[in-house]
Coordinates of C-alpha atoms and ligand atoms in Angstrom, one line a residue:
M142 CA 12.0 13.8 -23.4
A143 CA 11.6 10.6 -25.5
T144 CA 13.6 8.4 -23.1
H145 CA 11.1 9.1 -20.4
T146 CA 7.9 8.3 -22.2
A147 CA 5.8 5.5 -20.9
A148 CA 6.5 3.6 -24.1
A149 CA 10.2 3.8 -23.6
A150 CA 9.9 2.5 -20.0
I151 CA 8.4 -0.8 -21.3
G152 CA 10.7 -0.6 -24.4
S153 CA 10.6 -3.5 -26.8
G154 CA 8.3 -5.6 -24.7
V155 CA 11.0 -6.5 -22.2
V156 CA 11.0 -5.1 -18.6
T157 CA 14.2 -5.6 -16.8
H158 CA 15.8 -4.7 -13.5
W159 CA 17.2 -1.2 -12.7
I160 CA 20.5 -1.4 -10.8
D161 CA 23.0 1.3 -10.1
G162 CA 21.3 3.9 -12.3
Q163 CA 20.8 1.8 -15.4
A164 CA 18.8 -1.0 -17.0
W165 CA 20.3 -4.4 -16.1
N166 CA 22.1 -6.0 -19.1
G167 CA 23.4 -9.0 -17.3
P168 CA 22.1 -12.6 -17.8
V169 CA 18.4 -13.4 -17.1
E170 CA 17.6 -17.0 -16.2
R171 CA 13.9 -16.7 -15.8
W172 CA 11.1 -14.6 -17.4
G173 CA 7.5 -13.9 -16.6
D174 CA 4.6 -12.7 -18.8
V175 CA 3.0 -9.3 -18.3
F176 CA -0.6 -9.2 -19.6
D177 CA -2.8 -6.5 -20.9
P178 CA -5.9 -7.4 -18.8
A179 CA -8.3 -5.6 -21.2
T180 CA -7.3 -7.9 -24.1
G181 CA -5.8 -10.9 -22.4
A182 CA -2.7 -10.6 -24.6
V183 CA 0.8 -10.8 -23.3
R184 CA 2.2 -7.3 -23.7
S185 CA 5.8 -7.9 -22.4
R186 CA 8.2 -10.2 -20.6
V187 CA 9.6 -9.3 -17.3
A188 CA 13.0 -10.5 -16.0
F189 CA 12.9 -12.5 -12.8
A190 CA 15.7 -12.0 -10.3
G191 CA 17.5 -14.6 -8.2
A192 CA 20.1 -14.2 -5.5
A193 CA 22.8 -12.8 -7.9
E194 CA 20.7 -9.9 -9.2
V195 CA 19.5 -9.1 -5.7
D196 CA 23.1 -9.1 -4.5
A197 CA 24.1 -6.8 -7.4
A198 CA 21.3 -4.3 -6.4
V199 CA 22.3 -4.5 -2.7
T200 CA 26.0 -3.9 -3.5
A201 CA 25.2 -0.9 -5.6
A202 CA 22.8 0.4 -3.0
A203 CA 25.3 0.0 -0.2
R204 CA 27.9 1.9 -2.1
A205 CA 25.4 4.7 -2.8
A206 CA 24.0 4.8 0.7
A207 CA 27.4 5.6 2.2
A208 CA 27.5 8.9 0.4
W209 CA 23.7 9.6 0.2
G210 CA 23.3 9.1 4.0
H211 CA 25.9 11.9 4.5
S212 CA 24.4 14.3 2.0
S213 CA 22.7 17.4 3.4
L214 CA 19.0 17.6 4.1
A215 CA 18.8 20.4 1.6
A216 CA 20.3 18.2 -1.1
R217 CA 17.9 15.4 -0.4
S218 CA 14.8 17.5 -0.2
R219 CA 15.8 19.3 -3.5
V220 CA 15.8 15.9 -5.2
M221 CA 12.3 15.2 -3.8
F222 CA 11.0 18.5 -5.0
A223 CA 12.4 17.9 -8.5
F224 CA 10.9 14.3 -8.5
R225 CA 7.6 15.7 -7.5
D226 CA 7.6 18.1 -10.4
I227 CA 8.7 15.5 -12.9
V228 CA 6.0 13.0 -11.8
E229 CA 3.4 15.7 -12.0
R230 CA 4.5 16.4 -15.6
H231 CA 4.4 12.7 -16.4
R232 CA 1.2 11.8 -14.5
Q233 CA -0.6 10.9 -17.7
D234 CA 2.2 8.6 -18.8
L235 CA 2.4 6.9 -15.4
A236 CA -1.4 6.5 -15.3
A237 CA -1.4 5.0 -18.8
L238 CA 1.2 2.4 -17.7
L239 CA -1.0 1.5 -14.7
T240 CA -4.0 1.1 -16.9
A241 CA -2.0 -1.0 -19.5
E242 CA -0.7 -3.5 -17.0
H243 CA -3.2 -3.5 -14.1
G244 CA -6.3 -2.8 -16.1
K245 CA -7.9 -0.1 -13.8
V246 CA -9.7 2.7 -15.6
L247 CA -7.6 5.8 -16.4
S248 CA -9.4 8.1 -14.0
D249 CA -8.7 5.7 -11.2
A250 CA -5.1 5.4 -12.3
L251 CA -4.7 9.1 -12.1
G252 CA -6.1 9.1 -8.6
E253 CA -3.5 6.5 -7.7
V254 CA -0.7 8.8 -9.0
T255 CA -2.2 11.7 -7.0
R256 CA -2.2 9.7 -3.7
G257 CA 1.4 8.5 -4.3
L258 CA 2.5 12.1 -5.0
E259 CA 1.1 13.1 -1.6
V260 CA 3.8 11.0 0.0
V261 CA 6.5 12.6 -2.2
E262 CA 5.2 16.0 -1.1
F263 CA 5.3 14.9 2.5
A264 CA 8.9 13.8 2.0
C265 CA 9.8 17.2 0.6
G266 CA 9.4 18.5 4.2
L267 CA 12.0 16.1 5.6
P268 CA 14.3 18.7 7.1
Q269 CA 11.4 19.7 9.4
L270 CA 10.4 16.1 10.1
L271 CA 14.0 14.9 11.0
K272 CA 14.6 17.6 13.6
G273 CA 15.8 16.2 16.8
E274 CA 15.4 17.4 20.4
F275 CA 17.9 19.4 22.5
S276 CA 18.1 19.9 26.2
E277 CA 20.6 22.4 27.5
N278 CA 22.2 21.8 30.9
V279 CA 20.8 18.3 31.7
S280 CA 23.7 18.5 34.3
T281 CA 25.9 21.4 35.0
E282 CA 27.4 22.4 31.6
V283 CA 26.2 19.1 30.0
D284 CA 23.8 19.1 27.1
S285 CA 21.8 16.2 25.6
Y286 CA 20.3 15.9 22.1
S287 CA 18.8 13.4 19.9
M288 CA 19.0 12.7 16.2
R289 CA 17.6 10.1 13.7
Q290 CA 20.0 8.5 11.3
P291 CA 19.4 6.3 8.2
L292 CA 19.5 2.5 8.4
G293 CA 21.6 2.0 5.2
V294 CA 20.0 -0.2 2.6
V295 CA 16.2 -0.9 2.9
A296 CA 13.9 -2.9 0.6
G297 CA 10.3 -2.7 -0.4
I298 CA 8.1 -5.6 -1.7
T299 CA 4.8 -4.5 -3.2
P300 CA 1.5 -5.9 -4.6
F301 CA 0.0 -5.7 -8.0
N302 CA -3.0 -3.6 -7.0
F303 CA -1.3 -0.2 -6.6
P304 CA 1.9 -0.5 -8.7
A305 CA 2.7 3.2 -8.3
M306 CA 1.1 4.3 -5.0
V307 CA 2.3 1.5 -2.7
P308 CA 6.0 1.8 -3.7
M309 CA 5.5 5.6 -3.2
W310 CA 4.3 4.9 0.4
M311 CA 7.8 3.6 0.9
F312 CA 10.7 4.9 -1.2
P313 CA 10.2 8.7 -1.0
L314 CA 10.5 8.6 2.8
A315 CA 13.2 5.9 2.9
I316 CA 15.3 7.9 0.4
A317 CA 14.6 11.3 2.0
C318 CA 15.7 9.8 5.3
G319 CA 19.1 9.0 3.7
N320 CA 18.8 5.3 2.9
A321 CA 19.3 3.5 -0.4
F322 CA 16.3 1.5 -1.6
V323 CA 15.8 -1.8 -3.4
L324 CA 12.2 -2.2 -4.7
K325 CA 10.7 -5.6 -5.7
P326 CA 7.4 -4.7 -7.4
S327 CA 4.7 -7.1 -8.4
E328 CA 5.7 -9.2 -11.4
K329 CA 2.2 -8.7 -12.7
D330 CA 2.6 -4.9 -13.4
P331 CA 6.3 -4.1 -13.1
S332 CA 6.7 -1.2 -15.5
A333 CA 5.6 1.7 -13.2
A334 CA 8.6 0.9 -10.8
V335 CA 11.1 1.2 -13.7
F336 CA 9.4 4.4 -14.9
C337 CA 9.8 5.9 -11.4
A338 CA 13.5 4.9 -11.4
R339 CA 14.0 6.8 -14.6
L340 CA 12.2 9.8 -13.2
L341 CA 14.2 9.7 -10.0
A342 CA 17.4 9.7 -12.1
E343 CA 16.1 12.7 -14.0
A344 CA 15.4 14.4 -10.7
G345 CA 19.1 14.1 -9.8
L346 CA 19.1 11.1 -7.5
P347 CA 22.6 9.5 -7.5
A348 CA 23.0 6.1 -9.2
G349 CA 22.4 3.2 -6.8
V350 CA 20.2 5.0 -4.3
F351 CA 17.1 3.5 -6.0
N352 CA 17.1 0.1 -7.5
V353 CA 14.5 -2.2 -8.9
V354 CA 14.6 -6.0 -9.0
H355 CA 11.7 -7.9 -10.5
G356 CA 10.6 -11.4 -9.8
D357 CA 8.6 -13.8 -7.6
R358 CA 9.3 -15.7 -4.4
A359 CA 12.9 -16.4 -5.4
A360 CA 13.6 -12.6 -5.5
V361 CA 11.7 -12.0 -2.2
D362 CA 13.5 -14.8 -0.4
A363 CA 16.9 -13.4 -1.7
I364 CA 16.0 -10.0 -0.2
L365 CA 14.9 -11.6 3.1
A366 CA 18.2 -13.5 3.3
H367 CA 20.6 -10.8 2.3
P368 CA 22.7 -9.5 5.2
G369 CA 23.2 -6.1 3.6
I370 CA 19.5 -5.2 3.9
A371 CA 18.6 -3.6 7.2
A372 CA 14.8 -3.3 6.9
V373 CA 11.9 -4.5 4.7
S374 CA 8.6 -2.9 4.0
F375 CA 6.0 -5.4 2.6
V376 CA 2.5 -4.9 1.3
G377 CA 0.5 -7.8 0.0
S378 CA -1.7 -10.8 1.0
T379 CA -1.8 -12.1 4.6
P380 CA 0.0 -15.4 4.1
V381 CA 2.9 -13.8 2.3
A382 CA 3.0 -10.9 4.8
R383 CA 3.4 -13.4 7.6
H384 CA 6.1 -15.2 5.7
V385 CA 8.0 -12.0 5.1
Y386 CA 7.7 -10.8 8.7
E387 CA 8.7 -14.1 10.2
T388 CA 11.6 -14.7 7.8
G389 CA 12.9 -11.1 7.8
T390 CA 12.8 -10.7 11.6
R391 CA 14.5 -14.1 12.1
A392 CA 17.3 -12.7 9.9
G393 CA 17.6 -9.7 12.2
K394 CA 15.8 -7.2 10.0
R395 CA 13.3 -4.5 10.9
V396 CA 10.1 -5.5 9.1
Q397 CA 6.7 -3.9 8.5
A398 CA 4.4 -6.3 6.6
L399 CA 0.9 -5.1 5.6
G400 CA -1.5 -7.9 4.8
G401 CA -4.9 -8.6 3.3
A402 CA -8.3 -7.2 4.3
K403 CA -12.0 -7.8 4.5
N404 CA -13.4 -4.3 5.1
H405 CA -16.9 -3.9 6.5
M406 CA -19.3 -1.0 6.1
V407 CA -21.8 -0.8 8.9
V408 CA -25.1 1.0 7.9
L409 CA -27.3 2.0 10.8
P410 CA -31.1 2.5 10.3
D411 CA -30.8 6.3 10.6
A412 CA -28.2 6.6 7.8
D413 CA -28.7 8.7 4.6
F414 CA -29.4 5.7 2.3
E415 CA -28.7 7.5 -1.0
L416 CA -25.2 8.4 0.4
A417 CA -24.7 4.9 1.8
A418 CA -25.7 3.2 -1.5
D419 CA -23.4 5.5 -3.5
A420 CA -20.5 4.7 -1.1
A421 CA -21.1 1.0 -1.1
V422 CA -21.0 0.8 -4.9
S423 CA -18.0 3.2 -5.2
A424 CA -16.0 1.4 -2.6
G425 CA -17.1 -2.1 -3.5
Y426 CA -16.5 -2.0 -7.2
G427 CA -13.9 0.7 -7.8
S428 CA -10.8 -0.8 -9.3
S429 CA -12.9 -4.0 -9.7
G430 CA -12.7 -4.6 -6.0
Q431 CA -9.0 -4.9 -6.1
R432 CA -8.2 -2.4 -3.4
C433 CA -7.0 -3.3 0.1
M434 CA -9.4 -0.7 1.4
A435 CA -12.3 -1.9 -0.8
I436 CA -15.6 -2.5 1.0
S437 CA -16.4 -6.2 0.5
V438 CA -19.1 -6.6 3.2
V439 CA -22.0 -4.3 4.0
V440 CA -23.5 -4.9 7.5
A441 CA -27.1 -3.7 7.4
V442 CA -28.5 -3.0 10.9
G443 CA -32.3 -3.5 11.6
D444 CA -34.4 -2.6 8.5
A445 CA -31.4 -0.9 6.8
G446 CA -31.1 -4.0 4.4
D447 CA -34.6 -3.5 3.0
R448 CA -33.9 0.1 2.2
L449 CA -30.3 -0.4 1.0
V450 CA -30.5 -3.4 -1.3
P451 CA -32.7 -1.9 -4.0
R452 CA -30.7 1.3 -4.1
V453 CA -27.4 -0.6 -4.4
R454 CA -28.8 -2.9 -7.0
E455 CA -30.1 0.0 -9.2
R456 CA -26.6 1.6 -9.1
V457 CA -24.8 -1.7 -9.8
R458 CA -27.0 -2.2 -12.9
R459 CA -25.9 1.2 -14.3
L460 CA -22.1 0.6 -13.9
K461 CA -20.2 0.7 -17.1
V462 CA -17.6 -2.0 -17.4
G463 CA -15.0 -1.7 -20.2
A464 CA -11.3 -1.4 -21.1
G465 CA -9.4 1.0 -18.8
T466 CA -8.6 3.2 -21.8
D467 CA -12.4 3.7 -22.6
P468 CA -13.3 7.1 -21.1
A469 CA -16.9 5.9 -20.5
A470 CA -15.8 2.9 -18.5
E471 CA -16.1 3.1 -14.7
M472 CA -14.8 -0.4 -13.9
G473 CA -12.1 -2.3 -15.8
P474 CA -11.0 -6.0 -15.9
V475 CA -9.3 -7.9 -13.1
V476 CA -5.6 -8.4 -13.3
T477 CA -5.2 -11.9 -14.8
G478 CA -7.3 -14.7 -16.2
D479 CA -6.4 -16.9 -13.2
H480 CA -7.7 -14.2 -10.9
R481 CA -11.0 -13.9 -12.8
A482 CA -11.5 -17.7 -12.5
R483 CA -10.8 -17.4 -8.8
V484 CA -13.3 -14.6 -8.3
A485 CA -15.9 -16.5 -10.4
G486 CA -15.3 -19.6 -8.3
Y487 CA -16.2 -17.7 -5.1
V488 CA -19.4 -16.5 -6.7
D489 CA -20.3 -20.1 -7.7
R490 CA -19.7 -21.3 -4.1
G491 CA -21.5 -18.3 -2.6
E492 CA -24.6 -19.2 -4.6
A493 CA -24.3 -22.9 -3.7
A494 CA -24.0 -22.0 0.0
G495 CA -27.3 -20.2 -0.1
A496 CA -26.5 -16.5 -0.4
E497 CA -29.0 -14.6 -2.6
L498 CA -27.2 -13.6 -5.8
V499 CA -28.9 -10.3 -6.6
E500 CA -26.6 -9.3 -9.5
D501 CA -24.5 -11.8 -11.4
G502 CA -21.5 -10.5 -13.4
R503 CA -20.1 -13.8 -14.4
G504 CA -21.4 -13.8 -17.9
L505 CA -20.2 -10.4 -18.9
T506 CA -18.4 -9.9 -22.2
V507 CA -17.1 -6.5 -23.4
P508 CA -17.5 -6.1 -27.2
G509 CA -14.2 -5.9 -28.9
H510 CA -12.4 -7.2 -25.8
E511 CA -13.7 -10.8 -25.7
G512 CA -10.3 -12.1 -24.5
G513 CA -10.0 -9.6 -21.6
F514 CA -10.2 -10.6 -18.0
F515 CA -13.6 -9.1 -17.3
I516 CA -16.1 -10.1 -14.7
G517 CA -19.1 -7.8 -14.1
P518 CA -20.2 -6.6 -10.6
C519 CA -21.7 -9.3 -8.4
L520 CA -24.0 -8.5 -5.5
F521 CA -25.0 -11.0 -2.8
D522 CA -27.7 -10.4 -0.1
R523 CA -28.3 -12.5 3.0
V524 CA -24.6 -13.5 3.3
T525 CA -23.9 -15.2 6.7
P526 CA -20.6 -15.3 8.6
D527 CA -20.1 -19.0 8.1
M528 CA -19.9 -18.6 4.3
E529 CA -16.6 -18.7 2.5
I530 CA -17.6 -15.5 0.6
Y531 CA -17.9 -13.8 4.0
R532 CA -14.7 -15.1 5.5
D533 CA -12.2 -14.9 2.6
E534 CA -10.7 -11.9 0.9
I535 CA -12.1 -12.4 -2.7
F536 CA -10.3 -9.2 -4.1
G537 CA -12.8 -8.8 -7.0
P538 CA -16.0 -7.0 -7.8
V539 CA -18.1 -9.0 -5.3
L540 CA -20.1 -7.2 -2.6
G541 CA -21.9 -9.1 0.1
I542 CA -24.6 -7.8 2.4
V543 CA -25.0 -9.3 5.9
R544 CA -28.2 -8.4 7.8
V545 CA -28.0 -8.1 11.6
A546 CA -30.5 -7.0 14.3
S547 CA -28.5 -4.5 16.3
Y548 CA -25.4 -2.2 16.6
Q549 CA -23.9 -4.6 19.1
E550 CA -24.2 -7.5 16.6
A551 CA -22.6 -5.4 13.9
L552 CA -19.7 -4.4 16.1
A553 CA -19.1 -8.0 17.2
L554 CA -19.1 -9.2 13.6
V555 CA -16.4 -6.6 12.7
N556 CA -14.3 -7.3 15.8
D557 CA -14.5 -11.0 15.2
S558 CA -12.8 -10.7 11.8
P559 CA -9.2 -11.8 11.7
Y560 CA -8.6 -8.9 9.3
A561 CA -8.6 -5.3 10.6
N562 CA -7.5 -2.9 7.8
G563 CA -10.4 -0.5 7.2
V564 CA -14.0 -0.1 8.4
A565 CA -16.7 2.4 7.8
I566 CA -19.9 3.4 9.6
F567 CA -22.8 5.2 7.9
T568 CA -25.1 7.0 10.3
N569 CA -26.5 10.5 11.2
D570 CA -26.1 9.9 14.9
G571 CA -22.8 11.5 16.1
G572 CA -23.0 9.6 19.4
A573 CA -23.2 6.2 17.7
A574 CA -20.4 7.1 15.4
R575 CA -18.2 8.3 18.3
R576 CA -18.9 5.1 20.2
F577 CA -18.1 3.0 17.1
Q578 CA -14.7 4.7 16.5
H579 CA -13.8 3.9 20.1
E580 CA -15.1 0.3 20.2
V581 CA -14.1 -1.0 16.8
Q582 CA -10.8 -2.9 16.6
V583 CA -9.6 -1.8 13.2
G584 CA -6.7 0.4 12.1
M585 CA -8.5 2.9 9.8
V586 CA -12.0 4.0 10.5
G587 CA -14.4 6.0 8.2
I588 CA -17.4 7.9 9.4
N589 CA -19.7 8.4 6.4
V590 CA -16.5 7.9 4.4
P591 CA -16.2 4.4 2.8
I592 CA -12.5 4.3 2.0
P593 CA -10.7 6.1 4.9
V594 CA -7.2 6.1 3.4
P595 CA -5.2 8.5 5.6
M596 CA -3.4 11.4 4.0
A597 CA 0.4 11.1 3.8
Y598 CA 1.0 13.0 7.0
Y599 CA -0.9 10.4 9.0
S600 CA 0.2 6.8 8.9
F601 CA -1.6 4.0 7.0
G602 CA -2.0 0.5 8.5
G603 CA -4.3 -2.1 9.9
W604 CA -4.4 -4.3 12.9
K605 CA -4.5 -8.0 13.5
Q606 CA -3.7 -10.1 10.4
S607 CA -3.7 -6.9 8.2
L608 CA -0.3 -5.9 9.7
F609 CA 2.7 -7.9 11.0
G610 CA 5.1 -5.6 12.9
D611 CA 4.7 -2.4 14.8
A612 CA 5.0 0.4 12.3
H613 CA 2.4 1.6 9.9
V614 CA 3.6 3.2 6.6
H615 CA 4.3 6.8 5.8
G616 CA 3.5 9.8 8.2
R617 CA 5.6 9.9 11.4
E618 CA 5.7 6.1 11.7
G619 CA 7.3 5.9 8.3
I620 CA 10.1 8.2 9.4
Q621 CA 10.6 6.3 12.6
F622 CA 10.7 3.0 10.6
Y623 CA 13.4 4.2 8.1
T624 CA 15.7 5.8 10.8
R625 CA 17.1 4.9 14.1
G626 CA 17.6 7.2 17.1
K627 CA 20.8 8.3 18.7
V628 CA 21.1 10.4 21.8
V629 CA 24.3 12.4 22.5
T630 CA 25.3 13.6 26.0
A631 CA 28.0 16.2 25.7
R632 CA 30.3 18.1 28.0
W633 CA 32.9 20.4 26.8
P634 CA 35.4 19.9 29.6
D635 CA 36.7 22.6 31.9
P636 CA 39.2 22.1 34.7
Q637 CA 36.5 21.9 37.4
H638 CA 35.2 18.5 36.1
R639 CA 38.4 16.5 36.3
G640 CA 39.0 13.5 38.6
V641 CA 38.2 9.8 38.5
S642 CA 34.7 8.7 39.9
L643 CA 33.4 5.1 39.6
G644 CA 29.9 6.0 40.8
F645 CA 27.0 5.8 38.3
P646 CA 26.7 9.1 36.5
Q647 CA 24.0 11.3 37.9
M648 CA 22.8 14.6 36.5
R649 CA 23.3 17.4 38.8
Ligands
NAD914 P1 0.7 -11.1 -3.0 O1 0.9 -11.4 -1.6 O2 0.4 -12.2 -3.9 O3 2.1 -10.5 -3.6 C1 2.7 -9.4 -3.0 C2 4.2 -9.4 -3.3 O4 4.7 -10.6 -2.7 C3 4.5 -9.4 -4.7 O5 5.7 -8.6 -5.0 C4 4.8 -10.9 -5.0 O6 5.7 -11.1 -6.1 C5 5.3 -11.4 -3.8 N1 5.0 -12.8 -3.5 C6 3.9 -13.5 -3.9 N2 3.9 -14.7 -3.4 C7 5.0 -14.9 -2.7 C8 5.5 -15.9 -1.9 N3 4.9 -17.1 -1.9 N4 6.7 -15.7 -1.3 C9 7.3 -14.5 -1.3 N5 6.8 -13.5 -2.1 C10 5.7 -13.7 -2.7 O7 -0.4 -9.9 -3.2 P2 -1.0 -9.4 -4.5 O8 -1.9 -10.4 -5.1 O9 0.0 -8.8 -5.4 O10 -1.8 -8.1 -3.9 C11 -3.1 -8.3 -3.4 C12 -3.0 -8.4 -1.9 O11 -2.4 -7.3 -1.3 C13 -4.4 -8.4 -1.2 O12 -4.4 -9.4 -0.2 C14 -4.5 -7.0 -0.7 O13 -5.4 -6.9 0.4 C15 -3.1 -6.8 -0.2 N6 -2.9 -5.4 -0.1 C16 -2.8 -4.9 1.2 C17 -2.6 -3.5 1.4 C18 -2.5 -3.0 2.8 O14 -2.3 -1.8 2.9 N7 -2.8 -3.8 3.8 C19 -2.4 -2.7 0.3 C20 -2.5 -3.2 -1.0 C21 -2.7 -4.6 -1.1

């Protein structure tokens, strides 16, 4: 259907809010530019919301939530099944939008859609997941049972690096649990959110249950201040995650705020070095290093560095960098010109600090795309923990290798990091891997798996400054987050149980 094509979603070069089942046609006071990272050109303008637009979205959501929260589990799961089928049919369109605004290569964008769909599939099973507990005869002729009910209106604030998947970590579960949702996607690649809104409407979701407001800090702060929003899910960088968590909880909201990362890959001397080199390059440079689960540090134990560096270097040299639409390209540009400059600045300072720059991608140009935000893969050896390139999240195609003498040293390095999103160990020693999974203080652990992103039926989240709040996203923790518990104790009176008693009730 023409109205659901990717082209229609970004329309005439204007991306606007989606409120109460339709595109916003009210006034817009501020606009932002959305770039095509492969060319550097502005491809559209996106409306920026303030308190008024957020309030319009919350008002519509609150009205819709009142009915949606009472709808049957069958009705809700039917919408999820329909949405799943519609996204499946439009996966190429959705992936094309991701490539157009984020820059990632099309195969990677399709992978993102698949990982988002997994959560929709999980949400289709909501009737099973929302089952409560029942205890018959907790006292004589008294039964007790528990249920989980929706919160009302909940919001999601998401980063640029997964414009489809990260919102899909949130809204399918929130909606299936009976809430209405207000999404504030990244202003850098906002169209996927609006496209999902159109597909949800086509799936039969009532108007107002899913709303999109675009913008920057002003929109985020309006969400955090709005008394009609009960809970906020956030994914983004650590400083903003902390701000969202502190501001949102101070306003009495339930908040889960997932932050930045600096993911280590420990390689023990007994590892399969071909496998480890493949993994380091795939996880270091995939999506141009702009994944929260990207490997940015390889920790080579003992003589592992000598064996690993030439293998990684050989693979890096063969990587094909190009526009995301080029089927031969394995790595695309980074998201904006500012971000490219930031990444290049880190490479400059890493070199100045004495790390050995084995591969330098700073000079790369892609023929026909000279204005694009490209930076080629950069590889540093002999990085040390005091260096800025070790400490900071660069979020670009820059991989650093740290050499350490022992397993204990590698473990201490990982556990000293303020970030604790993902980590991997490469070894053929089951005992060492088992010890590592127990001792490492990180939320998601891979054993010979470089990007251990949990499936939708497990929960995703880090520790320390990679997560503010208690709940990880999706899986059981997602359902807990978007619902609250209620326990009923029931007696159907009969004449034997009459009479006043001021004693504390005891089950007999
Ligand atoms: P970001 O923190 O700049 O932006 C995230 C969201 O917050 C966006 O919607 C943005 O508009 C908004 N925002 C930005 N600055 C703000 C401010 N000062 N006040 C209020 N809101 C603000 O993150 P990004 O650059 O879009 O995404 C990359 C970051 O996200 C990386 O740090 C990456 O590690 C992290 N990330 C983490 C996970 C995870 O699961 N832990 C997943 C994906 C991305």
